[in-house]
JSON list of N, CA and C in Angstrom, two decimals:
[
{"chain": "A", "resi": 7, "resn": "UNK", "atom": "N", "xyz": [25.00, 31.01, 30.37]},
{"chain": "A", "resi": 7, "resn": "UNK", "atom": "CA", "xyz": [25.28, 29.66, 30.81]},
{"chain": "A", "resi": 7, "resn": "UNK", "atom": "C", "xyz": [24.43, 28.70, 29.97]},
{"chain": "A", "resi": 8, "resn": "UNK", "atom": "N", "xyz": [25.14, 27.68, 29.25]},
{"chain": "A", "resi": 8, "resn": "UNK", "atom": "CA", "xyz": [24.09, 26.75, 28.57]},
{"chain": "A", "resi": 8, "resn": "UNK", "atom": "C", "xyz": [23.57, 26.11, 29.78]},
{"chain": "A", "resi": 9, "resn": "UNK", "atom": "N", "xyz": [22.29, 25.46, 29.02]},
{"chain": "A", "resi": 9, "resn": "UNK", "atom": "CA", "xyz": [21.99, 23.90, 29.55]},
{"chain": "A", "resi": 9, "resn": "UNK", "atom": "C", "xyz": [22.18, 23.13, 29.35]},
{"chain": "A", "resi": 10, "resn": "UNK", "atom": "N", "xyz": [22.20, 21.86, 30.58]},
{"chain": "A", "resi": 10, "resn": "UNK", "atom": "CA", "xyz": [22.50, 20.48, 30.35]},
{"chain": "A", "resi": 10, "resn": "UNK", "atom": "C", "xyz": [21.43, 19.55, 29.54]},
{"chain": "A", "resi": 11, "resn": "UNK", "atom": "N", "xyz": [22.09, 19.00, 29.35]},
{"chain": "A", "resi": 11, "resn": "UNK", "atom": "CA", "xyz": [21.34, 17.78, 28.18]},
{"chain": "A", "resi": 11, "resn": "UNK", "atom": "C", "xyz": [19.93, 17.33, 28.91]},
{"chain": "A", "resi": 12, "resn": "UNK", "atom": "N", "xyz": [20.33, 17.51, 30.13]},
{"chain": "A", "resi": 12, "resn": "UNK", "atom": "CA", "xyz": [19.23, 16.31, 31.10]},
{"chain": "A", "resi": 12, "resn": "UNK", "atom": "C", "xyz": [18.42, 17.59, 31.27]},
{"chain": "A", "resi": 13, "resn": "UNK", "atom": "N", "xyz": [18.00, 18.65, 30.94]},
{"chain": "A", "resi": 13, "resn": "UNK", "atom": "CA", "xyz": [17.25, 19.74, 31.21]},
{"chain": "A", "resi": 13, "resn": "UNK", "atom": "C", "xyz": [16.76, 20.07, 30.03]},
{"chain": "A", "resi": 14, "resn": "UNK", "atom": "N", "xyz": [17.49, 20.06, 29.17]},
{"chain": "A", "resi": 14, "resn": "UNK", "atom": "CA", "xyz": [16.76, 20.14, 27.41]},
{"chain": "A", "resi": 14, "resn": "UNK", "atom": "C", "xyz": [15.54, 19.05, 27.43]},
{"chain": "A", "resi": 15, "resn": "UNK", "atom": "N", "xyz": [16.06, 17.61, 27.76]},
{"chain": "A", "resi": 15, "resn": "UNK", "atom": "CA", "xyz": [15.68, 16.39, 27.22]},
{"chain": "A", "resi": 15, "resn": "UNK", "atom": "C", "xyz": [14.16, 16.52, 28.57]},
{"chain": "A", "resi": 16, "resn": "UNK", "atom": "N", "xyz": [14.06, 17.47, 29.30]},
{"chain": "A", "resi": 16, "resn": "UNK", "atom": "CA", "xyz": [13.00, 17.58, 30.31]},
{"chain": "A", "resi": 16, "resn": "UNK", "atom": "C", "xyz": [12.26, 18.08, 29.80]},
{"chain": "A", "resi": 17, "resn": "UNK", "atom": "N", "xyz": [12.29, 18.98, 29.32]},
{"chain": "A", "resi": 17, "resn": "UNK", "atom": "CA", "xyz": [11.80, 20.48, 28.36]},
{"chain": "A", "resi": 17, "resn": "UNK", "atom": "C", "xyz": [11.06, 19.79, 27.06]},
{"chain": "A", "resi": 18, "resn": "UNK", "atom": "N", "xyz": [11.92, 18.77, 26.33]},
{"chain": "A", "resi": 18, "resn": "UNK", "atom": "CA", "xyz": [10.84, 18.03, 25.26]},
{"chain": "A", "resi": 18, "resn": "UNK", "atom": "C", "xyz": [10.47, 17.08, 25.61]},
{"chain": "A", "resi": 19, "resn": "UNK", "atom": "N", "xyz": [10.35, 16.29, 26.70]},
{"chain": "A", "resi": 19, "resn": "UNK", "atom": "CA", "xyz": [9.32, 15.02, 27.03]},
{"chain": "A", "resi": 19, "resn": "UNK", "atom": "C", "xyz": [8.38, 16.00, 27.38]},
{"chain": "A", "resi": 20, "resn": "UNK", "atom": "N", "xyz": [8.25, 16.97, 28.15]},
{"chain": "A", "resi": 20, "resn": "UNK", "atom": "CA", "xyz": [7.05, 17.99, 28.44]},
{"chain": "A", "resi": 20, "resn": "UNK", "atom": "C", "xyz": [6.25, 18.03, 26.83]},
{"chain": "A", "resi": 21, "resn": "UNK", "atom": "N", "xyz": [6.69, 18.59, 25.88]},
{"chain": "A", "resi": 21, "resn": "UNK", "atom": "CA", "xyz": [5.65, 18.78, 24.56]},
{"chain": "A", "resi": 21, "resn": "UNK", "atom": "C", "xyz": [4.84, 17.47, 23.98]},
{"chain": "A", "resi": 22, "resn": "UNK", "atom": "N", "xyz": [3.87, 17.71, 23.64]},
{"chain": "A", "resi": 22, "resn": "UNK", "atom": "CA", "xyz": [3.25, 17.03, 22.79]},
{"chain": "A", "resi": 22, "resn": "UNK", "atom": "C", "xyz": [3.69, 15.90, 22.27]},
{"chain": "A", "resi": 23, "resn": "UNK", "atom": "N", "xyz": [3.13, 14.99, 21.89]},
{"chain": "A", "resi": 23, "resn": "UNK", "atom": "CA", "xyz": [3.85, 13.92, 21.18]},
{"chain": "A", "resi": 23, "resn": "UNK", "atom": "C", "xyz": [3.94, 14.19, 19.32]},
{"chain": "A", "resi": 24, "resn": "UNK", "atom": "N", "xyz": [3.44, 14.69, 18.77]},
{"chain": "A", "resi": 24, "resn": "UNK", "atom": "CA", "xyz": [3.06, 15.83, 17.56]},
{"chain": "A", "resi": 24, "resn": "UNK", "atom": "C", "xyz": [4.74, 16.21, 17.44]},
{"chain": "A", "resi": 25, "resn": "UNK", "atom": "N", "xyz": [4.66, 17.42, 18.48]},
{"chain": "A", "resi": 25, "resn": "UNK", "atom": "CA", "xyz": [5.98, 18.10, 18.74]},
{"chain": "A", "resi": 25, "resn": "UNK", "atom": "C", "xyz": [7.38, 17.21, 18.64]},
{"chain": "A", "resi": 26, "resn": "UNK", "atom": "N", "xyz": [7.21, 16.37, 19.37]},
{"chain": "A", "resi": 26, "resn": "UNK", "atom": "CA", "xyz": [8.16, 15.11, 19.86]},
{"chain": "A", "resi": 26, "resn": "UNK", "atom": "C", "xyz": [8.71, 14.92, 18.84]},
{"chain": "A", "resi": 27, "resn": "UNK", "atom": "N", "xyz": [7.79, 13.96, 17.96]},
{"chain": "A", "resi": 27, "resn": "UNK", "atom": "CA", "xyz": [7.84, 13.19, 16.81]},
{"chain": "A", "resi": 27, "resn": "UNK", "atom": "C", "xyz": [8.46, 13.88, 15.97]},
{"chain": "A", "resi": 28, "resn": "UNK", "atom": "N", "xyz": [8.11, 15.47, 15.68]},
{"chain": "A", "resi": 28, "resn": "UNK", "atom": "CA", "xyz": [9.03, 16.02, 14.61]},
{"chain": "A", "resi": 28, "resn": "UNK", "atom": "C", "xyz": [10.10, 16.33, 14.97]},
{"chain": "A", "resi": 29, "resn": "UNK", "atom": "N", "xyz": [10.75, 16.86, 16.23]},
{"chain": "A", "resi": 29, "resn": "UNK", "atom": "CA", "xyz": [11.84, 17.13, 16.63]},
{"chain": "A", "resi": 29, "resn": "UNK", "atom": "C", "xyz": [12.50, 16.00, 16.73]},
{"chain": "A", "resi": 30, "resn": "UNK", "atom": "N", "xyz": [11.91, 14.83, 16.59]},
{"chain": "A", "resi": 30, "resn": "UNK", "atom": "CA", "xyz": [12.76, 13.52, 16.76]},
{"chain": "A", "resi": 30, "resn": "UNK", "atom": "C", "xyz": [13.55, 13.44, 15.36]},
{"chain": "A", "resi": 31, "resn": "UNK", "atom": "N", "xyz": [12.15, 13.31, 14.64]},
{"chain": "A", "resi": 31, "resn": "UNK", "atom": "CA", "xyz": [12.57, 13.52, 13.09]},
{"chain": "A", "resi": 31, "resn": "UNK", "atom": "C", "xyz": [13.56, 14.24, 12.43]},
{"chain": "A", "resi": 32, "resn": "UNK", "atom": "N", "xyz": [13.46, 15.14, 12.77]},
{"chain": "A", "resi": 32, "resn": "UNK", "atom": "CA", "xyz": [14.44, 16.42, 12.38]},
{"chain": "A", "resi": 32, "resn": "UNK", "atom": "C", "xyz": [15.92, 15.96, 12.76]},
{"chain": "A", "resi": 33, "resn": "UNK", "atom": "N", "xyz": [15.82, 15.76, 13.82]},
{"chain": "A", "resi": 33, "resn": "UNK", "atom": "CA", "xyz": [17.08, 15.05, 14.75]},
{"chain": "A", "resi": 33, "resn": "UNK", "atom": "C", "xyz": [17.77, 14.47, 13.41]},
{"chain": "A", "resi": 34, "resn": "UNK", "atom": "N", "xyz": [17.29, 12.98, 13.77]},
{"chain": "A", "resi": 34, "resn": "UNK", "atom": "CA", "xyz": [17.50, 12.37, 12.89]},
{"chain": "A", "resi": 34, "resn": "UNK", "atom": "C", "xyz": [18.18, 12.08, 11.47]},
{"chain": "A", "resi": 35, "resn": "UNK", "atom": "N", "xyz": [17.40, 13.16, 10.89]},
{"chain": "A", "resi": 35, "resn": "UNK", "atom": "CA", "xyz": [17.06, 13.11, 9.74]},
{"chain": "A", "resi": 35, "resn": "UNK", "atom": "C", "xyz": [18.80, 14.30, 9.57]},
{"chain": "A", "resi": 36, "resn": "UNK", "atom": "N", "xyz": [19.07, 14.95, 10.67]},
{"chain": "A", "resi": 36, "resn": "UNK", "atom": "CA", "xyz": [20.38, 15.93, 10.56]},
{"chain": "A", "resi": 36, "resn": "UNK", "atom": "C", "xyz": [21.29, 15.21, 11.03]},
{"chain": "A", "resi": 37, "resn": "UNK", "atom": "N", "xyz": [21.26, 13.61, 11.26]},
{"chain": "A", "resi": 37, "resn": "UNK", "atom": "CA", "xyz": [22.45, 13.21, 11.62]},
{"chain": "A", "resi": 37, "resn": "UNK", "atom": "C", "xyz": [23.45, 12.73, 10.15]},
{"chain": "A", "resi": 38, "resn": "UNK", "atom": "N", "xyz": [22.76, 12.38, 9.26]},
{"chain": "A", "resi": 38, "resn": "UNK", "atom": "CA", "xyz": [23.18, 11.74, 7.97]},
{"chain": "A", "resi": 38, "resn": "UNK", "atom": "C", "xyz": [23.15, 13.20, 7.36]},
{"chain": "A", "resi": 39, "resn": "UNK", "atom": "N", "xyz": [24.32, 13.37, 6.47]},
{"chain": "A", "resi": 39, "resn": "UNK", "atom": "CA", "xyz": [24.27, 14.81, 5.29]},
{"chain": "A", "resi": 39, "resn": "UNK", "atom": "C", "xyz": [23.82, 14.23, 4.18]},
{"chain": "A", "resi": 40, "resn": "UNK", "atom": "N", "xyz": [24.06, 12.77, 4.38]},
{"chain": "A", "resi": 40, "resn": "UNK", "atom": "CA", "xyz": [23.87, 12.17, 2.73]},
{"chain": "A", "resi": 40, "resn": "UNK", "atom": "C", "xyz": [22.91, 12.67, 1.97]},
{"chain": "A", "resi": 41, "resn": "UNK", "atom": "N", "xyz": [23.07, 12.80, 0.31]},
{"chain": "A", "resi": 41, "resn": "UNK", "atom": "CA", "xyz": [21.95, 13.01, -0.55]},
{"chain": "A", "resi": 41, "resn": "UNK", "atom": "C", "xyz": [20.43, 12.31, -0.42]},
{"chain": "A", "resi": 42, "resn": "UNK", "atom": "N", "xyz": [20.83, 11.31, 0.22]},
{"chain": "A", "resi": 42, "resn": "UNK", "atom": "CA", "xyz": [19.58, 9.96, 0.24]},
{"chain": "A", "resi": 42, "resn": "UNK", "atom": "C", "xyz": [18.57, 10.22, 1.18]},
{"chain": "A", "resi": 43, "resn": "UNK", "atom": "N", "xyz": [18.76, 11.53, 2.06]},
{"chain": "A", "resi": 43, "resn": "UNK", "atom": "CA", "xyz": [17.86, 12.11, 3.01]},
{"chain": "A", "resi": 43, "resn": "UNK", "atom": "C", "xyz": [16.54, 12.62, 2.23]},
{"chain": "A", "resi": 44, "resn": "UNK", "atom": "N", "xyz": [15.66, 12.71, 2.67]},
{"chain": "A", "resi": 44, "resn": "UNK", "atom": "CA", "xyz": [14.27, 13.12, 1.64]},
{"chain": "A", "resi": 44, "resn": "UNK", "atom": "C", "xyz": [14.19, 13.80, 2.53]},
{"chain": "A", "resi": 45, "resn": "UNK", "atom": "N", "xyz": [13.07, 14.88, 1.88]},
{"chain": "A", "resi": 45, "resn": "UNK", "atom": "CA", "xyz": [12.58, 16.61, 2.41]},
{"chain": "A", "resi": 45, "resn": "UNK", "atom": "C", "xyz": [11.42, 16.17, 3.03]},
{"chain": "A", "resi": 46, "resn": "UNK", "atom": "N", "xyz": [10.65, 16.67, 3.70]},
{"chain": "A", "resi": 46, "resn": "UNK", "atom": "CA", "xyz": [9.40, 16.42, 4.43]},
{"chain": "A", "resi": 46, "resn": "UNK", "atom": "C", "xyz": [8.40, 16.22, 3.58]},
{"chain": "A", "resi": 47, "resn": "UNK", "atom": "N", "xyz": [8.16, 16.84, 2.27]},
{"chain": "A", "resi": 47, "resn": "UNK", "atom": "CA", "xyz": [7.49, 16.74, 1.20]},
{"chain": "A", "resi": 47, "resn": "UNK", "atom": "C", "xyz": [7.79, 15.29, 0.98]},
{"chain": "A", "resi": 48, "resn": "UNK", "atom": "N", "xyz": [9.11, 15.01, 0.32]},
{"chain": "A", "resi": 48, "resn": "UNK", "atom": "CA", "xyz": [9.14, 13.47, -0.23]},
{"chain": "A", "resi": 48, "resn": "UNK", "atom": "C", "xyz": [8.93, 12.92, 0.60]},
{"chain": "A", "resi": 49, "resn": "UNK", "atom": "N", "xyz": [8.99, 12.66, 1.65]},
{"chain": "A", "resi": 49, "resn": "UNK", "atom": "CA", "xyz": [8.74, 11.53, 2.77]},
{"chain": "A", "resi": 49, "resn": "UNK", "atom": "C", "xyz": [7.28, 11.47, 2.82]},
{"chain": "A", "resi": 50, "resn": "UNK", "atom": "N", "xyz": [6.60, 12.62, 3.23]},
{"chain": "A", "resi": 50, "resn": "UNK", "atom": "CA", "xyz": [5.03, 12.61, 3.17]},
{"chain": "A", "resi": 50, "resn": "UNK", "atom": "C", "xyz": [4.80, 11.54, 1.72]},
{"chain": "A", "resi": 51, "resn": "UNK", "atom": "N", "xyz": [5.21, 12.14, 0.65]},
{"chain": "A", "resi": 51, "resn": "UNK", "atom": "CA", "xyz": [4.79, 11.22, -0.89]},
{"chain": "A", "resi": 51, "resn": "UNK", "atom": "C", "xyz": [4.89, 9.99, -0.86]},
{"chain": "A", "resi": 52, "resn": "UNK", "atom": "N", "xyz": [6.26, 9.32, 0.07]},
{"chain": "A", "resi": 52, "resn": "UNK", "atom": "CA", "xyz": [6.67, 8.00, -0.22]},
{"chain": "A", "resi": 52, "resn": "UNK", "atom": "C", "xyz": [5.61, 7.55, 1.19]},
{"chain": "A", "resi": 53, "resn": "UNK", "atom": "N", "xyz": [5.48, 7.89, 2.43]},
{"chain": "A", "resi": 53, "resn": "UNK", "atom": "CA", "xyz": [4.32, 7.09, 2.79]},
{"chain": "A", "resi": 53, "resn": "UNK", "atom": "C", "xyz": [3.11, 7.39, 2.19]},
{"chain": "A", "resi": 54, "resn": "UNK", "atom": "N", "xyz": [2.36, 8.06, 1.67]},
{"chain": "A", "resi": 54, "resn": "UNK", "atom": "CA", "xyz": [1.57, 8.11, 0.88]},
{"chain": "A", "resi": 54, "resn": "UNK", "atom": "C", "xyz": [1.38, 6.86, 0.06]},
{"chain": "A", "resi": 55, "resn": "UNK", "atom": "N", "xyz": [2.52, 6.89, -0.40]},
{"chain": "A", "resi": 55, "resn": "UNK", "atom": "CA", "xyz": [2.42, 5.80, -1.56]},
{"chain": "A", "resi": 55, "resn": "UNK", "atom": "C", "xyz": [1.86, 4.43, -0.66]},
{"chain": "A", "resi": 56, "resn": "UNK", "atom": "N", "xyz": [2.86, 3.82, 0.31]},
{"chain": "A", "resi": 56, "resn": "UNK", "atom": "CA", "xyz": [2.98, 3.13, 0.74]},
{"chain": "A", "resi": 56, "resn": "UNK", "atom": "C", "xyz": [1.57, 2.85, 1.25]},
{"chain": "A", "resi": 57, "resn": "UNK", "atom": "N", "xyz": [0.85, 4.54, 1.77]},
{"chain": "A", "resi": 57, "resn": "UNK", "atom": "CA", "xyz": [-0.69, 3.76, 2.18]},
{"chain": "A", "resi": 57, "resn": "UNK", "atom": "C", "xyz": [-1.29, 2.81, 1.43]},
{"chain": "A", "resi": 58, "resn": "UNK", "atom": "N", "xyz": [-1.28, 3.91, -0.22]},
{"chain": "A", "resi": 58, "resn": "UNK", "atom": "CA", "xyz": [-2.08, 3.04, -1.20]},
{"chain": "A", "resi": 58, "resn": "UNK", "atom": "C", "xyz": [-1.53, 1.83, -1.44]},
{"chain": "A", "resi": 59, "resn": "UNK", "atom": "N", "xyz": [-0.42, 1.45, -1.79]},
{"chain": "A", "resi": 59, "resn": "UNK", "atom": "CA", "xyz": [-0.17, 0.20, -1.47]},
{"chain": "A", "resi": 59, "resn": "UNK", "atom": "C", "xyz": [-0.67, -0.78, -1.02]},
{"chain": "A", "resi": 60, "resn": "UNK", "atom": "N", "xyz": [-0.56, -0.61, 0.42]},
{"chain": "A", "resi": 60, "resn": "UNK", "atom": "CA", "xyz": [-1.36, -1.44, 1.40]},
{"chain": "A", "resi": 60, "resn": "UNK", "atom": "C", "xyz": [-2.89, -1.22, 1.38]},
{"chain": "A", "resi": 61, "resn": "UNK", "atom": "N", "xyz": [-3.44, -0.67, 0.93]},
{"chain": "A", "resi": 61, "resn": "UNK", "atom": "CA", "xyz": [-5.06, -0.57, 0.54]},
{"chain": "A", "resi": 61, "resn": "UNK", "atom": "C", "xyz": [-5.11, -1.50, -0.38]},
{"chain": "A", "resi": 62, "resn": "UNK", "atom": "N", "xyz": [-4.79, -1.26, -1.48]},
{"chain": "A", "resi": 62, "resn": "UNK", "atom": "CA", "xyz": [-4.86, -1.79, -2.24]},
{"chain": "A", "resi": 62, "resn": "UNK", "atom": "C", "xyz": [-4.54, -3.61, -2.51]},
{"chain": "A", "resi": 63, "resn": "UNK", "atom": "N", "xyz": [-3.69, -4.04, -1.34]},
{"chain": "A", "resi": 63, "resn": "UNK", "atom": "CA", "xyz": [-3.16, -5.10, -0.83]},
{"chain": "A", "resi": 63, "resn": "UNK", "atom": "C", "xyz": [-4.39, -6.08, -0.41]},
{"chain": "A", "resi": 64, "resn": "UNK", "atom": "N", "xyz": [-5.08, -5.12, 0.47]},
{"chain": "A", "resi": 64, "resn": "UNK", "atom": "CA", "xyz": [-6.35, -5.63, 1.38]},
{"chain": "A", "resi": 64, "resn": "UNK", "atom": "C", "xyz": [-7.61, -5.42, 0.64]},
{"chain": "A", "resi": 65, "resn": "UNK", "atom": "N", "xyz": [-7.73, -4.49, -0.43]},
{"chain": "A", "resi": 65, "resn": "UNK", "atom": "CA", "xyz": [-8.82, -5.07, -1.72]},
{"chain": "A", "resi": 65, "resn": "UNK", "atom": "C", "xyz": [-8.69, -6.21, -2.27]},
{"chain": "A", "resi": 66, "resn": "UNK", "atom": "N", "xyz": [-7.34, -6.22, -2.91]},
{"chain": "A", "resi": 66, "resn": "UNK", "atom": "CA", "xyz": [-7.18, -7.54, -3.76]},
{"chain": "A", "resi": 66, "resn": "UNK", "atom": "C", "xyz": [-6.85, -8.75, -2.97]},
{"chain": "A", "resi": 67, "resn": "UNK", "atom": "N", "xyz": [-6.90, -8.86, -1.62]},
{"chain": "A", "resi": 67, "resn": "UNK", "atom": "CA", "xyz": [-6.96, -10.01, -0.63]},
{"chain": "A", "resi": 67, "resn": "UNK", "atom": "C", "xyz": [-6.04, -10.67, -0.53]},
{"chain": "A", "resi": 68, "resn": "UNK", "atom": "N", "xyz": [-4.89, -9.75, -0.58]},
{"chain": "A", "resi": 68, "resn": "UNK", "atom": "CA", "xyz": [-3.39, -10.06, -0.40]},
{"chain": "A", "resi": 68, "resn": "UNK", "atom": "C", "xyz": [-2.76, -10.22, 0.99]},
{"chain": "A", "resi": 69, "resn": "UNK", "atom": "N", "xyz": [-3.45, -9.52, 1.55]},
{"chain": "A", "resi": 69, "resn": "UNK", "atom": "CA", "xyz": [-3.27, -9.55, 2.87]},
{"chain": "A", "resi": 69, "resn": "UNK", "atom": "C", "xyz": [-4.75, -10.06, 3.87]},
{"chain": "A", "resi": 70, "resn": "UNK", "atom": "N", "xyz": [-4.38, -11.05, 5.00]},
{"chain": "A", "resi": 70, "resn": "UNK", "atom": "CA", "xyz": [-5.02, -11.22, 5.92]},
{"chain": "A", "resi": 70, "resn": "UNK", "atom": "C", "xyz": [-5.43, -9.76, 6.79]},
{"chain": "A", "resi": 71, "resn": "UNK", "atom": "N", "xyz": [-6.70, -9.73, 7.14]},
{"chain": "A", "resi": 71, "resn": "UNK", "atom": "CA", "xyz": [-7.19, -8.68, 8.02]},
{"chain": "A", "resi": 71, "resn": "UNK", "atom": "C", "xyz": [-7.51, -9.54, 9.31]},
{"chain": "A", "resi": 72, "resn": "UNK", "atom": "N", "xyz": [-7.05, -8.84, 10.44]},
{"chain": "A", "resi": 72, "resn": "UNK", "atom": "CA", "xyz": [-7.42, -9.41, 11.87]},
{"chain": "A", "resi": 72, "resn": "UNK", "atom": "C", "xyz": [-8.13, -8.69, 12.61]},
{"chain": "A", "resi": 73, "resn": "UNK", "atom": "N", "xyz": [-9.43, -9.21, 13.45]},
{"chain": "A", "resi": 73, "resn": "UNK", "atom": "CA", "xyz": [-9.96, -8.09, 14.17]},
{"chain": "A", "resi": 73, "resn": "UNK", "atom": "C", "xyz": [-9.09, -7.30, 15.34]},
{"chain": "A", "resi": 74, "resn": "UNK", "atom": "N", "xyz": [-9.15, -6.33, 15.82]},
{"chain": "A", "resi": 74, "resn": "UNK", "atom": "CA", "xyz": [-8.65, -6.06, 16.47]},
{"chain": "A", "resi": 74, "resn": "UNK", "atom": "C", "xyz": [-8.46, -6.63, 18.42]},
{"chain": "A", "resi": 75, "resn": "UNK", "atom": "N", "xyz": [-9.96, -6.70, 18.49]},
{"chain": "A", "resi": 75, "resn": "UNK", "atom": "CA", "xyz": [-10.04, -8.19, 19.66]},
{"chain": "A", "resi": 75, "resn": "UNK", "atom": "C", "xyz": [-9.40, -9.30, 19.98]},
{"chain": "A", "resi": 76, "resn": "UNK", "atom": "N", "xyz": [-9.24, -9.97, 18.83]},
{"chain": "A", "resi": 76, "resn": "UNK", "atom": "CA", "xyz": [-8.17, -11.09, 18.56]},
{"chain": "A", "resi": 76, "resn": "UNK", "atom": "C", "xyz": [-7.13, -10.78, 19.09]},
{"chain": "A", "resi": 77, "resn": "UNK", "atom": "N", "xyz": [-6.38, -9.61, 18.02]},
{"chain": "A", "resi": 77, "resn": "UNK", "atom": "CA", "xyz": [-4.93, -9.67, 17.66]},
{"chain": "A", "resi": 77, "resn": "UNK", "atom": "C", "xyz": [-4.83, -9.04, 19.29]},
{"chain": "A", "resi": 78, "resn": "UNK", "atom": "N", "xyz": [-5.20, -8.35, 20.09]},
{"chain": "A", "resi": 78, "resn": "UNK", "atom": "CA", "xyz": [-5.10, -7.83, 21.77]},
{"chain": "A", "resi": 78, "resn": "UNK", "atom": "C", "xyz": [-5.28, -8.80, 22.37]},
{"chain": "A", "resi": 79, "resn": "UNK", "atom": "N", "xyz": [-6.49, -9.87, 22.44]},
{"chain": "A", "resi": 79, "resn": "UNK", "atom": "CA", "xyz": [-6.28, -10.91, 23.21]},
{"chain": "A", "resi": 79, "resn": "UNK", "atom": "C", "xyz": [-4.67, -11.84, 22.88]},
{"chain": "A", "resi": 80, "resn": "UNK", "atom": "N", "xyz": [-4.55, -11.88, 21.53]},
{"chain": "A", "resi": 80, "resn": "UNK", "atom": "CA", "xyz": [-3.44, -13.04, 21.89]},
{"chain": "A", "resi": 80, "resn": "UNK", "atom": "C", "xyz": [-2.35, -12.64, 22.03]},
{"chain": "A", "resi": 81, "resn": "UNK", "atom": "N", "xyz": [-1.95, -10.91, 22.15]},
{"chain": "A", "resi": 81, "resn": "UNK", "atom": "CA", "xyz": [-1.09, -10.34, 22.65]},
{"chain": "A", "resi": 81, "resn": "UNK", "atom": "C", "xyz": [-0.46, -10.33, 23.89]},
{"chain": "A", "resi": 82, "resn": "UNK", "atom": "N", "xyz": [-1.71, -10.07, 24.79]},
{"chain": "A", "resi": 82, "resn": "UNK", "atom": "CA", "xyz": [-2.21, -10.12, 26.17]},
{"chain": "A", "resi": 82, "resn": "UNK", "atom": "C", "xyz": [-2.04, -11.52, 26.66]},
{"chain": "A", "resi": 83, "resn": "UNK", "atom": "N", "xyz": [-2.21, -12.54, 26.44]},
{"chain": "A", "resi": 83, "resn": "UNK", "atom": "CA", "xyz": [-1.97, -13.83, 26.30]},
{"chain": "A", "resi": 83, "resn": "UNK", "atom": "C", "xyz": [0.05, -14.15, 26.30]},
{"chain": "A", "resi": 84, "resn": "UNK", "atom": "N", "xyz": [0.18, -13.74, 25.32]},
{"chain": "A", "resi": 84, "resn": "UNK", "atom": "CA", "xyz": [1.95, -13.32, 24.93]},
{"chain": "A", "resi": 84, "resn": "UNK", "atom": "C", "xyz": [2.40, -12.92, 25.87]},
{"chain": "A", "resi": 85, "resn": "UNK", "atom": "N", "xyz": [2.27, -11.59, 26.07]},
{"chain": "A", "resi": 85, "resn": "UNK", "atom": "CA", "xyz": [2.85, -10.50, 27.13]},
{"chain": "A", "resi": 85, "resn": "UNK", "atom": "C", "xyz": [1.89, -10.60, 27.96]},
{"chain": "A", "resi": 86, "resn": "UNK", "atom": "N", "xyz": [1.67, -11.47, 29.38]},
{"chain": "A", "resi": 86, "resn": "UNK", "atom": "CA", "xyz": [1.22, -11.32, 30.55]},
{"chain": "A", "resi": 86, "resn": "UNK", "atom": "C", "xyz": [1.87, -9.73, 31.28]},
{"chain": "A", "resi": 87, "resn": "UNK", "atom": "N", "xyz": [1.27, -9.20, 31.75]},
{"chain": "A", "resi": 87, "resn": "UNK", "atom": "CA", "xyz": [1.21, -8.42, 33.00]},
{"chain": "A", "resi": 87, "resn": "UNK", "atom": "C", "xyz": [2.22, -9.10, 34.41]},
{"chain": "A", "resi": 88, "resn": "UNK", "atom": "N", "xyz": [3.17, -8.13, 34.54]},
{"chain": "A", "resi": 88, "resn": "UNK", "atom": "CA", "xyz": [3.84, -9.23, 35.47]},
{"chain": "A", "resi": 88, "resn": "UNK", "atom": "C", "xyz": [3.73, -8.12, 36.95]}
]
């Protein structure tokens, strides 16, 4: 007898968020056949890249840095608690 969807989908909110995330991924990533899909390798490379990027952004003072205090208070401020 298979299982229902609503019993699978019980079974992975139970795992890890680790777990989650890749099975999400995977998902995903098997809904498109297209060539334009990248392997876990390339994807790791292209955020990679993207870190240095953005490092490199915030050396050369391309980007504003916010403390983190701030940017929560005026969040919190935004999105009241209702």
């Amino acid at each position: 007898m298979s299982r229902s969807i609503a019993e699978i989908e019980k079974d992975l909110m139970a795992l890890p968020i680790q777990d989650r995330a890749r099975i999400a991924a995977d998902l995903i990533r098997s809904l498109d056949k297209d060539d334009e899909i990248l392997s876990r390798e390339e994807l790791d490379a292209a955020w990679l890249e993207e870190i240095q990027r953005r490092v490199q952004d915030v050396h050369e003072g391309r980007v504003e840095l916010l403390d983190a205090e701030q940017v929560m208070a005026e969040l919190r401020a935004r999105y009241p608690k209702k």
